[in-house]
Amino acid sequence: GADCVLALSQTGTVYGWGNSEYSQLASVTREMQVNVSHILDLRPFVPGKIIDIATTGTSGAVVNEAGDVYVWGYGLLGLGPR
């Protein structure tokens, strides 16, 4: 990703750090800049194991084992400014 980073472990745990200006990391912090990785608990939003991830400068996306894609953040791939 550009300035928001996601990492995926082999067990499906998602870690995030970097820029959160558009709420990319809002599930763990309200800070706009995060300099250490945090586990993003996406279980309330994404059913099943996460098998793939992606980021842009303003949004994040995950794919679960059923092939469903979940996005958040800002812009075309996110949820907008609110």
mmCIF file of C-alpha atoms in Angstrom:
data_model
loop_
_atom_site.group_PDB
_atom_site.id
_atom_site.type_symbol
_atom_site.label_atom_id
_atom_site.label_comp_id
_atom_site.label_asym_id
_atom_site.label_seq_id
_atom_site.Cartn_x
_atom_site.Cartn_y
_atom_site.Cartn_z
ATOM 1 C CA GLY A 1 0.000 0.000 0.000
ATOM 2 C CA ALA A 2 0.933 3.633 -0.181
ATOM 3 C CA ASP A 3 1.168 4.880 3.370
ATOM 4 C CA CYS A 4 -1.205 2.545 5.222
ATOM 5 C CA VAL A 5 0.218 -0.939 5.545
ATOM 6 C CA LEU A 6 -1.545 -4.239 6.190
ATOM 7 C CA ALA A 7 0.208 -7.548 6.800
ATOM 8 C CA LEU A 8 -1.403 -10.991 6.882
ATOM 9 C CA SER A 9 -0.133 -13.930 8.930
ATOM 10 C CA GLN A 10 -0.488 -17.548 7.845
ATOM 11 C CA THR A 11 -3.268 -17.976 10.429
ATOM 12 C CA GLY A 12 -5.332 -15.127 8.963
ATOM 13 C CA THR A 13 -4.441 -12.446 11.517
ATOM 14 C CA VAL A 14 -4.309 -8.954 9.981
ATOM 15 C CA TYR A 15 -1.828 -6.368 11.268
ATOM 16 C CA GLY A 16 -1.939 -2.674 10.390
ATOM 17 C CA TRP A 17 0.231 0.418 10.789
ATOM 18 C CA GLY A 18 1.030 3.690 9.060
ATOM 19 C CA ASN A 19 -1.403 6.405 8.011
ATOM 20 C CA SER A 20 -4.985 6.236 9.291
ATOM 21 C CA GLU A 21 -6.186 9.611 8.050
ATOM 22 C CA TYR A 22 -9.236 7.964 6.467
ATOM 23 C CA SER A 23 -9.976 5.556 9.337
ATOM 24 C CA GLN A 24 -8.070 2.657 7.827
ATOM 25 C CA LEU A 25 -6.953 1.667 11.354
ATOM 26 C CA ALA A 26 -9.960 2.981 13.281
ATOM 27 C CA SER A 27 -10.697 -0.432 14.780
ATOM 28 C CA VAL A 28 -7.563 -0.099 16.951
ATOM 29 C CA THR A 29 -6.859 3.634 17.297
ATOM 30 C CA ARG A 30 -8.124 7.112 16.605
ATOM 31 C CA GLU A 31 -4.572 8.312 15.936
ATOM 32 C CA MET A 32 -3.833 9.417 12.386
ATOM 33 C CA GLN A 33 -0.281 8.024 12.355
ATOM 34 C CA VAL A 34 0.538 4.617 13.841
ATOM 35 C CA ASN A 35 4.222 3.708 14.060
ATOM 36 C CA VAL A 36 3.879 0.169 15.478
ATOM 37 C CA SER A 37 1.789 -2.668 14.122
ATOM 38 C CA HIS A 38 -1.537 -3.502 15.742
ATOM 39 C CA ILE A 39 -3.702 -6.558 15.295
ATOM 40 C CA LEU A 40 -6.890 -5.532 13.492
ATOM 41 C CA ASP A 41 -9.741 -7.587 14.928
ATOM 42 C CA LEU A 42 -11.947 -7.818 11.868
ATOM 43 C CA ARG A 43 -14.022 -10.782 13.128
ATOM 44 C CA PRO A 44 -17.096 -8.637 13.895
ATOM 45 C CA PHE A 45 -17.095 -7.465 10.263
ATOM 46 C CA VAL A 46 -15.578 -10.314 8.242
ATOM 47 C CA PRO A 47 -16.825 -13.880 8.739
ATOM 48 C CA GLY A 48 -14.373 -16.741 8.317
ATOM 49 C CA LYS A 49 -10.633 -16.759 7.792
ATOM 50 C CA ILE A 50 -9.028 -13.866 5.922
ATOM 51 C CA ILE A 51 -6.892 -15.186 3.064
ATOM 52 C CA ASP A 52 -5.801 -12.030 1.223
ATOM 53 C CA ILE A 53 -5.399 -8.294 1.839
ATOM 54 C CA ALA A 54 -4.739 -5.083 -0.070
ATOM 55 C CA THR A 55 -4.322 -1.393 0.681
ATOM 56 C CA THR A 56 -4.384 1.870 -1.178
ATOM 57 C CA GLY A 57 -3.418 5.269 0.137
ATOM 58 C CA THR A 58 -6.920 5.739 1.564
ATOM 59 C CA SER A 59 -8.557 2.319 1.956
ATOM 60 C CA GLY A 60 -8.097 -1.286 2.942
ATOM 61 C CA ALA A 61 -9.580 -4.526 1.629
ATOM 62 C CA VAL A 62 -9.656 -8.135 2.761
ATOM 63 C CA VAL A 63 -10.867 -11.343 1.152
ATOM 64 C CA ASN A 64 -12.240 -14.176 3.271
ATOM 65 C CA GLU A 65 -12.095 -17.890 2.503
ATOM 66 C CA ALA A 66 -15.585 -17.718 0.924
ATOM 67 C CA GLY A 67 -14.225 -15.224 -1.630
ATOM 68 C CA ASP A 68 -16.150 -12.252 -0.208
ATOM 69 C CA VAL A 69 -14.374 -8.875 -0.384
ATOM 70 C CA TYR A 70 -14.698 -6.309 2.424
ATOM 71 C CA VAL A 71 -13.470 -2.723 2.026
ATOM 72 C CA TRP A 72 -13.190 0.328 4.253
ATOM 73 C CA GLY A 73 -11.640 3.769 4.213
ATOM 74 C CA TYR A 74 -12.260 6.617 1.790
ATOM 75 C CA GLY A 75 -12.908 7.000 -1.914
ATOM 76 C CA LEU A 76 -14.067 4.607 -4.587
ATOM 77 C CA LEU A 77 -12.840 1.521 -2.720
ATOM 78 C CA GLY A 78 -13.797 2.737 0.748
ATOM 79 C CA LEU A 79 -16.918 3.926 2.465
ATOM 80 C CA GLY A 80 -16.534 7.632 1.804
ATOM 81 C CA PRO A 81 -15.654 10.487 4.145
ATOM 82 C CA ARG A 82 -18.274 9.560 6.761
#
